[in-house]
Amino acid sequence: MSGVAAPARPREFAYCAADHRAVAALVYDSVGILLPDTKAQLVYGRLAPRVRACGLDSVGAYVALIGRDEAERARAIDALTTNHTSFFRESHHFDDFVERLWPALAARLARGGRVRLWSAACSSGEEPYSWLMAALGSDRSAAKALLKGDLRLLATDVSSSVIETARAGRYTAQTLRTVPAALRAAWVRGQGDDAAIDPMLRDAIAFRPLNLLGEWPMKGRFDAICCRNVMIYFDEPTKARLQTRLADRLETGGMLYIGHSERLVGAVQQRFRCVGRTAYLKVAA
Ligand SMILES: C[S@@+](CC[C@H](N)C(=O)[O-])C[C@H]1O[C@@H](n2cnc3c(N)ncnc32)[C@H](O)[C@@H]1O
């Protein structure tokens, strides 16, 4: 762990290998994210502002603090999560959903039935907003009729700061550039860097903090789940446990979409049929 023992530039705060391993153990136990020794510099860079904000003089003292202070531990985890996302990222999943499931789900909504979707690890909201825009299209009056039905998209993330950003639904022009023009015209209000997602769309999404490794308060099953680009941070046993729980929460015939570099692991593979790029249909037992 030469990065910790001999830093290229002097650090503001002392940070030794034992500090890094203590942070890594705490993060792994809380949220499942792996922080190998090669991530020591990154971890230091993300925690140093918190050490400063708490008025401490070493990461070791900060590690002791987050061991006993739950609120500060949540802030540390917030700082250590990687929240990279974008509108219409891996949009083939939304295309698949719109073609494969949405016609029957929209018909069910029109008949008064319920539809439940889950964006698990939604980061700052680009994923659930893209998903709903793709499903509803640009015809606002048709969308309004569907949104009066029993449609809920649950969007969750362990980081409460990204959940606040998602809930606010305000994005810069740069962030919104990957939204197709017709959908932007239908669902984005305002111009330039002062743009916001239309409240009609925003209010159809329930944004909640949720640790995928913890208890899930939701009761029913989902028609489709996006759980993308989060399992890359987990080890194989954590992935296997999470994928089994996700399978349990999906309706038969429902879809699970995972990130482009992720795979189903172990016995859960038998519960799905791969029907597209990282797109899995849940089959009858
Ligand atoms: C790289 S982002 C992916 C966002 C989005 N799904 C996408 O594909 O663009 C990973 C997200 O997973 C969240 N995350 C990491 N560990 C988590 C856990 N144990 N429970 C819930 N969310 C977690 C992070 O906070 C982060 O926002």
mmCIF file of C-alpha atoms and ligand atoms in Angstrom:
data_model
loop_
_atom_site.group_PDB
_atom_site.id
_atom_site.type_symbol
_atom_site.label_atom_id
_atom_site.label_comp_id
_atom_site.label_asym_id
_atom_site.label_seq_id
_atom_site.Cartn_x
_atom_site.Cartn_y
_atom_site.Cartn_z
ATOM 1 C CA MET A 1 0.000 0.000 0.000
ATOM 2 C CA SER A 2 2.700 2.440 -1.088
ATOM 3 C CA GLY A 3 0.105 5.177 -1.845
ATOM 4 C CA VAL A 4 -0.671 5.429 1.868
ATOM 5 C CA ALA A 5 2.875 4.997 3.212
ATOM 6 C CA ALA A 6 4.605 7.394 0.819
ATOM 7 C CA PRO A 7 2.239 9.948 -0.694
ATOM 8 C CA ALA A 8 3.432 11.894 -3.740
ATOM 9 C CA ARG A 9 2.392 15.192 -2.143
ATOM 10 C CA PRO A 10 2.293 15.957 1.569
ATOM 11 C CA ARG A 11 -1.197 15.447 2.925
ATOM 12 C CA GLU A 12 -3.053 17.900 5.116
ATOM 13 C CA PHE A 13 -4.105 15.058 7.460
ATOM 14 C CA ALA A 14 -2.291 11.961 8.613
ATOM 15 C CA TYR A 15 -3.637 8.851 6.853
ATOM 16 C CA CYS A 16 -2.045 5.448 7.331
ATOM 17 C CA ALA A 17 -2.809 1.990 5.965
ATOM 18 C CA ALA A 18 -4.632 1.042 9.169
ATOM 19 C CA ASP A 19 -6.917 4.105 8.785
ATOM 20 C CA HIS A 20 -7.752 3.087 5.233
ATOM 21 C CA ARG A 21 -8.546 -0.466 6.229
ATOM 22 C CA ALA A 22 -10.738 0.739 9.112
ATOM 23 C CA VAL A 23 -12.704 2.978 6.707
ATOM 24 C CA ALA A 24 -12.933 0.133 4.178
ATOM 25 C CA ALA A 25 -14.256 -2.302 6.820
ATOM 26 C CA LEU A 26 -16.859 0.170 8.026
ATOM 27 C CA VAL A 27 -18.063 0.965 4.507
ATOM 28 C CA TYR A 28 -18.164 -2.715 3.520
ATOM 29 C CA ASP A 29 -20.173 -3.630 6.616
ATOM 30 C CA SER A 30 -22.616 -0.747 6.126
ATOM 31 C CA VAL A 31 -23.233 -0.657 2.370
ATOM 32 C CA GLY A 32 -21.210 -3.472 0.767
ATOM 33 C CA ILE A 33 -18.876 -1.232 -1.236
ATOM 34 C CA LEU A 34 -15.354 -2.639 -1.635
ATOM 35 C CA LEU A 35 -12.507 -0.193 -1.062
ATOM 36 C CA PRO A 36 -9.259 -2.049 -1.754
ATOM 37 C CA ASP A 37 -5.902 -0.498 -0.836
ATOM 38 C CA THR A 38 -5.583 0.821 -4.406
ATOM 39 C CA LYS A 39 -8.467 3.209 -3.592
ATOM 40 C CA ALA A 40 -6.626 4.802 -0.642
ATOM 41 C CA GLN A 41 -5.872 8.076 -2.429
ATOM 42 C CA LEU A 42 -9.466 8.406 -3.652
ATOM 43 C CA VAL A 43 -10.832 7.719 -0.159
ATOM 44 C CA TYR A 44 -8.491 10.271 1.365
ATOM 45 C CA GLY A 45 -9.527 12.896 -1.200
ATOM 46 C CA ARG A 46 -13.216 12.340 -0.453
ATOM 47 C CA LEU A 47 -12.898 12.227 3.337
ATOM 48 C CA ALA A 48 -10.443 15.116 3.842
ATOM 49 C CA PRO A 49 -13.192 17.792 3.514
ATOM 50 C CA ARG A 50 -15.207 15.968 6.205
ATOM 51 C CA VAL A 51 -12.157 15.733 8.519
ATOM 52 C CA ARG A 52 -11.696 19.501 8.067
ATOM 53 C CA ALA A 53 -15.407 20.251 8.561
ATOM 54 C CA CYS A 54 -15.373 18.287 11.836
ATOM 55 C CA GLY A 55 -12.320 20.245 13.082
ATOM 56 C CA LEU A 56 -10.149 17.112 13.406
ATOM 57 C CA ASP A 57 -6.446 16.775 12.666
ATOM 58 C CA SER A 58 -6.215 13.204 11.333
ATOM 59 C CA VAL A 59 -8.245 10.653 9.413
ATOM 60 C CA GLY A 60 -7.674 8.307 12.364
ATOM 61 C CA ALA A 61 -9.632 10.668 14.615
ATOM 62 C CA TYR A 62 -12.332 10.865 11.952
ATOM 63 C CA VAL A 63 -12.516 7.058 11.739
ATOM 64 C CA ALA A 64 -13.085 6.961 15.507
ATOM 65 C CA LEU A 65 -15.816 9.603 15.124
ATOM 66 C CA ILE A 66 -17.733 7.743 12.416
ATOM 67 C CA GLY A 67 -17.518 4.596 14.500
ATOM 68 C CA ARG A 68 -19.700 6.233 17.176
ATOM 69 C CA ASP A 69 -21.626 8.995 15.363
ATOM 70 C CA GLU A 70 -24.304 7.620 13.028
ATOM 71 C CA ALA A 71 -25.071 10.950 11.323
ATOM 72 C CA GLU A 72 -21.406 11.564 10.487
ATOM 73 C CA ARG A 73 -21.072 7.954 9.307
ATOM 74 C CA ALA A 74 -23.922 8.612 6.849
ATOM 75 C CA ARG A 75 -22.085 11.751 5.630
ATOM 76 C CA ALA A 76 -18.887 9.728 5.165
ATOM 77 C CA ILE A 77 -20.740 7.070 3.159
ATOM 78 C CA ASP A 78 -22.377 9.841 1.172
ATOM 79 C CA ALA A 79 -18.914 11.209 0.349
ATOM 80 C CA LEU A 80 -17.560 7.777 -0.566
ATOM 81 C CA THR A 81 -20.282 6.667 -2.981
ATOM 82 C CA THR A 82 -19.651 7.141 -6.694
ATOM 83 C CA ASN A 83 -22.770 8.736 -8.136
ATOM 84 C CA HIS A 84 -21.873 8.974 -11.807
ATOM 85 C CA THR A 85 -25.002 8.764 -13.984
ATOM 86 C CA SER A 86 -26.639 10.481 -16.957
ATOM 87 C CA PHE A 87 -29.987 10.891 -18.682
ATOM 88 C CA PHE A 88 -30.731 7.988 -21.060
ATOM 89 C CA ARG A 89 -27.605 6.105 -20.004
ATOM 90 C CA GLU A 90 -27.728 2.606 -21.534
ATOM 91 C CA SER A 91 -30.964 3.631 -23.228
ATOM 92 C CA HIS A 92 -31.402 0.170 -24.801
ATOM 93 C CA HIS A 93 -32.970 -0.832 -21.458
ATOM 94 C CA PHE A 94 -35.654 1.823 -21.776
ATOM 95 C CA ASP A 95 -36.250 0.804 -25.419
ATOM 96 C CA ASP A 96 -36.635 -2.815 -24.317
ATOM 97 C CA PHE A 97 -39.044 -1.849 -21.532
ATOM 98 C CA VAL A 98 -41.167 0.322 -23.851
ATOM 99 C CA GLU A 99 -41.436 -2.449 -26.459
ATOM 100 C CA ARG A 100 -41.673 -5.501 -24.244
ATOM 101 C CA LEU A 101 -43.688 -4.493 -21.196
ATOM 102 C CA TRP A 102 -45.140 -1.026 -21.500
ATOM 103 C CA PRO A 103 -48.075 -1.708 -23.909
ATOM 104 C CA ALA A 104 -49.542 -4.323 -21.505
ATOM 105 C CA LEU A 105 -48.745 -2.196 -18.423
ATOM 106 C CA ALA A 106 -50.339 0.909 -19.953
ATOM 107 C CA ALA A 107 -53.450 -1.151 -20.815
ATOM 108 C CA ARG A 108 -53.515 -2.427 -17.223
ATOM 109 C CA LEU A 109 -53.340 1.154 -15.922
ATOM 110 C CA ALA A 110 -56.173 2.196 -18.226
ATOM 111 C CA ARG A 111 -58.290 -0.642 -16.753
ATOM 112 C CA GLY A 112 -57.612 0.623 -13.225
ATOM 113 C CA GLY A 113 -54.813 -1.860 -12.403
ATOM 114 C CA ARG A 114 -51.546 -1.043 -10.675
ATOM 115 C CA VAL A 115 -48.043 -0.762 -12.085
ATOM 116 C CA ARG A 116 -44.911 -0.651 -9.932
ATOM 117 C CA LEU A 117 -41.396 0.144 -11.141
ATOM 118 C CA TRP A 118 -38.205 0.442 -9.091
ATOM 119 C CA SER A 119 -35.036 2.323 -9.891
ATOM 120 C CA ALA A 120 -32.725 0.823 -7.240
ATOM 121 C CA ALA A 121 -29.564 2.946 -6.736
ATOM 122 C CA CYS A 122 -31.013 5.842 -8.759
ATOM 123 C CA SER A 123 -28.267 8.358 -7.901
ATOM 124 C CA SER A 124 -29.340 11.962 -8.688
ATOM 125 C CA GLY A 125 -32.505 10.975 -10.566
ATOM 126 C CA GLU A 126 -31.475 10.889 -14.222
ATOM 127 C CA GLU A 127 -32.298 7.148 -14.449
ATOM 128 C CA PRO A 128 -35.892 7.210 -13.125
ATOM 129 C CA TYR A 129 -36.759 10.426 -15.000
ATOM 130 C CA SER A 130 -35.407 8.929 -18.259
ATOM 131 C CA TRP A 131 -37.329 5.720 -17.674
ATOM 132 C CA LEU A 132 -40.634 7.491 -17.125
ATOM 133 C CA MET A 133 -40.106 9.905 -20.025
ATOM 134 C CA ALA A 134 -39.327 6.954 -22.326
ATOM 135 C CA ALA A 135 -42.489 5.143 -21.238
ATOM 136 C CA LEU A 136 -44.827 8.133 -21.418
ATOM 137 C CA GLY A 137 -43.419 9.647 -24.607
ATOM 138 C CA SER A 138 -44.024 13.246 -25.607
ATOM 139 C CA ASP A 139 -47.847 13.239 -25.777
ATOM 140 C CA ARG A 140 -48.617 15.054 -22.536
ATOM 141 C CA SER A 141 -52.383 14.553 -22.579
ATOM 142 C CA ALA A 142 -52.061 10.769 -23.050
ATOM 143 C CA ALA A 143 -49.413 10.796 -20.316
ATOM 144 C CA LYS A 144 -51.681 12.779 -18.001
ATOM 145 C CA ALA A 145 -54.397 10.140 -18.330
ATOM 146 C CA LEU A 146 -51.912 7.352 -17.497
ATOM 147 C CA LEU A 147 -50.442 9.276 -14.567
ATOM 148 C CA LYS A 148 -53.949 9.525 -13.056
ATOM 149 C CA GLY A 149 -53.827 5.732 -12.772
ATOM 150 C CA ASP A 150 -52.115 3.638 -10.120
ATOM 151 C CA LEU A 151 -48.573 4.040 -11.472
ATOM 152 C CA ARG A 152 -45.657 4.463 -9.080
ATOM 153 C CA LEU A 153 -41.973 4.542 -9.784
ATOM 154 C CA LEU A 154 -39.948 4.052 -6.609
ATOM 155 C CA ALA A 155 -36.445 5.546 -6.857
ATOM 156 C CA THR A 156 -33.995 4.774 -4.053
ATOM 157 C CA ASP A 157 -30.345 5.336 -3.181
ATOM 158 C CA VAL A 158 -28.240 4.978 -0.048
ATOM 159 C CA SER A 159 -26.918 8.519 -0.448
ATOM 160 C CA SER A 160 -29.389 11.029 0.953
ATOM 161 C CA SER A 161 -27.716 13.968 -0.814
ATOM 162 C CA VAL A 162 -28.312 12.474 -4.275
ATOM 163 C CA ILE A 163 -31.898 11.654 -3.289
ATOM 164 C CA GLU A 164 -32.419 15.357 -2.438
ATOM 165 C CA THR A 165 -31.001 16.361 -5.834
ATOM 166 C CA ALA A 166 -33.232 13.809 -7.557
ATOM 167 C CA ARG A 167 -36.319 14.998 -5.712
ATOM 168 C CA ALA A 168 -35.611 18.642 -6.600
ATOM 169 C CA GLY A 169 -35.426 17.648 -10.291
ATOM 170 C CA ARG A 170 -33.292 20.667 -11.321
ATOM 171 C CA TYR A 171 -30.535 20.063 -13.856
ATOM 172 C CA THR A 172 -28.083 22.050 -15.943
ATOM 173 C CA ALA A 173 -28.278 22.278 -19.723
ATOM 174 C CA GLN A 174 -25.125 20.147 -19.900
ATOM 175 C CA THR A 175 -26.774 17.380 -17.839
ATOM 176 C CA LEU A 176 -29.959 17.523 -19.911
ATOM 177 C CA ARG A 177 -28.195 17.377 -23.281
ATOM 178 C CA THR A 178 -28.750 13.595 -23.621
ATOM 179 C CA VAL A 179 -32.536 13.893 -23.278
ATOM 180 C CA PRO A 180 -34.071 13.529 -26.779
ATOM 181 C CA ALA A 181 -35.394 16.899 -27.994
ATOM 182 C CA ALA A 182 -39.090 15.892 -28.154
ATOM 183 C CA LEU A 183 -39.004 14.532 -24.594
ATOM 184 C CA ARG A 184 -37.141 17.609 -23.368
ATOM 185 C CA ALA A 185 -39.806 19.828 -24.930
ATOM 186 C CA ALA A 186 -42.549 17.798 -23.224
ATOM 187 C CA TRP A 187 -41.020 17.277 -19.776
ATOM 188 C CA VAL A 188 -38.457 19.973 -19.006
ATOM 189 C CA ARG A 189 -39.492 23.451 -17.873
ATOM 190 C CA GLY A 190 -37.187 26.484 -18.104
ATOM 191 C CA GLN A 191 -34.027 27.109 -20.060
ATOM 192 C CA GLY A 192 -30.266 26.874 -19.741
ATOM 193 C CA ASP A 193 -28.962 26.016 -16.311
ATOM 194 C CA ASP A 194 -32.263 26.838 -14.625
ATOM 195 C CA ALA A 195 -34.288 23.909 -15.949
ATOM 196 C CA ALA A 196 -36.537 21.597 -13.962
ATOM 197 C CA ILE A 197 -38.407 18.379 -14.568
ATOM 198 C CA ASP A 198 -42.137 18.997 -15.009
ATOM 199 C CA PRO A 199 -43.926 18.447 -11.666
ATOM 200 C CA MET A 200 -46.419 16.075 -13.351
ATOM 201 C CA LEU A 201 -43.544 13.673 -14.050
ATOM 202 C CA ARG A 202 -41.640 14.383 -10.845
ATOM 203 C CA ASP A 203 -44.667 13.696 -8.644
ATOM 204 C CA ALA A 204 -45.122 10.220 -10.156
ATOM 205 C CA ILE A 205 -41.778 9.200 -8.649
ATOM 206 C CA ALA A 206 -41.280 8.421 -4.951
ATOM 207 C CA PHE A 207 -37.664 9.245 -4.041
ATOM 208 C CA ARG A 208 -36.506 7.497 -0.865
ATOM 209 C CA PRO A 209 -33.174 6.806 0.842
ATOM 210 C CA LEU A 210 -32.606 3.044 0.986
ATOM 211 C CA ASN A 211 -29.601 0.800 1.576
ATOM 212 C CA LEU A 212 -29.857 -2.188 -0.784
ATOM 213 C CA LEU A 213 -28.138 -4.317 1.846
ATOM 214 C CA GLY A 214 -30.585 -3.382 4.612
ATOM 215 C CA GLU A 215 -34.283 -4.009 5.248
ATOM 216 C CA TRP A 216 -36.659 -3.107 2.419
ATOM 217 C CA PRO A 217 -39.907 -1.611 3.718
ATOM 218 C CA MET A 218 -41.755 -2.107 0.405
ATOM 219 C CA LYS A 219 -44.356 -4.854 0.486
ATOM 220 C CA GLY A 220 -45.509 -5.670 -3.039
ATOM 221 C CA ARG A 221 -43.751 -6.860 -6.164
ATOM 222 C CA PHE A 222 -42.488 -4.800 -9.069
ATOM 223 C CA ASP A 223 -43.198 -5.124 -12.780
ATOM 224 C CA ALA A 224 -39.659 -4.025 -13.625
ATOM 225 C CA ILE A 225 -36.498 -3.110 -11.730
ATOM 226 C CA CYS A 226 -33.465 -1.149 -12.888
ATOM 227 C CA CYS A 227 -30.501 -1.938 -10.644
ATOM 228 C CA ARG A 228 -27.642 -0.648 -12.757
ATOM 229 C CA ASN A 229 -24.009 0.148 -12.104
ATOM 230 C CA VAL A 230 -24.080 -0.420 -8.370
ATOM 231 C CA MET A 231 -23.239 -4.134 -8.145
ATOM 232 C CA ILE A 232 -19.819 -3.378 -9.696
ATOM 233 C CA TYR A 233 -18.840 -2.083 -6.247
ATOM 234 C CA PHE A 234 -19.888 -5.313 -4.480
ATOM 235 C CA ASP A 235 -18.187 -8.690 -4.003
ATOM 236 C CA GLU A 236 -19.697 -11.907 -5.406
ATOM 237 C CA PRO A 237 -21.581 -13.056 -2.257
ATOM 238 C CA THR A 238 -23.133 -9.571 -1.883
ATOM 239 C CA LYS A 239 -24.156 -9.564 -5.563
ATOM 240 C CA ALA A 240 -25.681 -13.041 -5.256
ATOM 241 C CA ARG A 241 -27.692 -12.103 -2.155
ATOM 242 C CA LEU A 242 -28.933 -8.856 -3.687
ATOM 243 C CA GLN A 243 -29.886 -10.488 -7.001
ATOM 244 C CA THR A 244 -31.881 -13.170 -5.152
ATOM 245 C CA ARG A 245 -33.751 -10.492 -3.213
ATOM 246 C CA LEU A 246 -34.436 -8.546 -6.420
ATOM 247 C CA ALA A 247 -35.749 -11.721 -8.096
ATOM 248 C CA ASP A 248 -38.073 -12.286 -5.103
ATOM 249 C CA ARG A 249 -39.463 -8.769 -5.552
ATOM 250 C CA LEU A 250 -40.195 -9.115 -9.279
ATOM 251 C CA GLU A 251 -43.421 -10.363 -10.802
ATOM 252 C CA THR A 252 -43.055 -13.393 -13.075
ATOM 253 C CA GLY A 253 -42.785 -11.900 -16.561
ATOM 254 C CA GLY A 254 -41.175 -8.792 -15.069
ATOM 255 C CA MET A 255 -37.837 -7.388 -16.198
ATOM 256 C CA LEU A 256 -34.562 -6.826 -14.364
ATOM 257 C CA TYR A 257 -32.089 -4.454 -16.008
ATOM 258 C CA ILE A 258 -28.495 -4.378 -14.744
ATOM 259 C CA GLY A 259 -25.405 -2.379 -15.765
ATOM 260 C CA HIS A 260 -23.378 -3.125 -18.903
ATOM 261 C CA SER A 261 -20.444 -4.663 -17.008
ATOM 262 C CA GLU A 262 -22.604 -6.598 -14.515
ATOM 263 C CA ARG A 263 -23.749 -10.233 -14.679
ATOM 264 C CA LEU A 264 -26.158 -12.451 -12.779
ATOM 265 C CA VAL A 265 -24.216 -14.763 -10.485
ATOM 266 C CA GLY A 266 -25.006 -18.220 -9.111
ATOM 267 C CA ALA A 267 -28.357 -19.960 -8.763
ATOM 268 C CA VAL A 268 -30.457 -16.849 -9.441
ATOM 269 C CA GLN A 269 -29.589 -17.186 -13.140
ATOM 270 C CA GLN A 270 -32.125 -20.031 -13.354
ATOM 271 C CA ARG A 271 -34.917 -17.638 -12.429
ATOM 272 C CA PHE A 272 -34.297 -15.436 -15.465
ATOM 273 C CA ARG A 273 -33.984 -15.622 -19.220
ATOM 274 C CA CYS A 274 -31.538 -13.185 -20.780
ATOM 275 C CA VAL A 275 -33.576 -11.466 -23.518
ATOM 276 C CA GLY A 276 -31.271 -8.586 -24.447
ATOM 277 C CA ARG A 277 -28.107 -6.783 -23.421
ATOM 278 C CA THR A 278 -28.062 -7.125 -19.593
ATOM 279 C CA ALA A 279 -31.874 -7.410 -19.754
ATOM 280 C CA TYR A 280 -33.404 -10.335 -17.839
ATOM 281 C CA LEU A 281 -36.982 -11.627 -17.943
ATOM 282 C CA LYS A 282 -38.153 -13.379 -14.776
ATOM 283 C CA VAL A 283 -39.502 -16.806 -15.693
ATOM 284 C CA ALA A 284 -41.990 -19.026 -13.813
ATOM 285 C CA ALA A 285 -40.349 -21.221 -11.151
HETATM 286 C C1 LIG B 1 -22.692 4.761 -10.359
HETATM 287 S S1 LIG B 1 -24.214 5.171 -9.588
HETATM 288 C C2 LIG B 1 -25.367 4.419 -10.710
HETATM 289 C C3 LIG B 1 -26.611 5.271 -10.910
HETATM 290 C C4 LIG B 1 -27.607 4.729 -11.942
HETATM 291 N N1 LIG B 1 -28.195 3.492 -11.514
HETATM 292 C C5 LIG B 1 -26.955 4.566 -13.287
HETATM 293 O O1 LIG B 1 -26.717 3.440 -13.734
HETATM 294 O O2 LIG B 1 -26.645 5.584 -13.921
HETATM 295 C C6 LIG B 1 -24.213 4.036 -8.203
HETATM 296 C C7 LIG B 1 -25.172 4.453 -7.109
HETATM 297 O O3 LIG B 1 -25.295 3.352 -6.197
HETATM 298 C C8 LIG B 1 -25.484 3.895 -4.914
HETATM 299 N N2 LIG B 1 -25.188 2.861 -3.919
HETATM 300 C C9 LIG B 1 -23.980 2.329 -3.580
HETATM 301 N N3 LIG B 1 -24.124 1.395 -2.621
HETATM 302 C C10 LIG B 1 -25.449 1.327 -2.352
HETATM 303 C C11 LIG B 1 -26.230 0.548 -1.439
HETATM 304 N N4 LIG B 1 -25.675 -0.349 -0.604
HETATM 305 N N5 LIG B 1 -27.569 0.740 -1.421
HETATM 306 C C12 LIG B 1 -28.161 1.639 -2.253
HETATM 307 N N6 LIG B 1 -27.468 2.404 -3.122
HETATM 308 C C13 LIG B 1 -26.133 2.243 -3.176
HETATM 309 C C14 LIG B 1 -24.570 5.100 -4.883
HETATM 310 O O4 LIG B 1 -24.926 6.028 -3.884
HETATM 311 C C15 LIG B 1 -24.696 5.635 -6.303
HETATM 312 O O5 LIG B 1 -25.631 6.687 -6.378
#
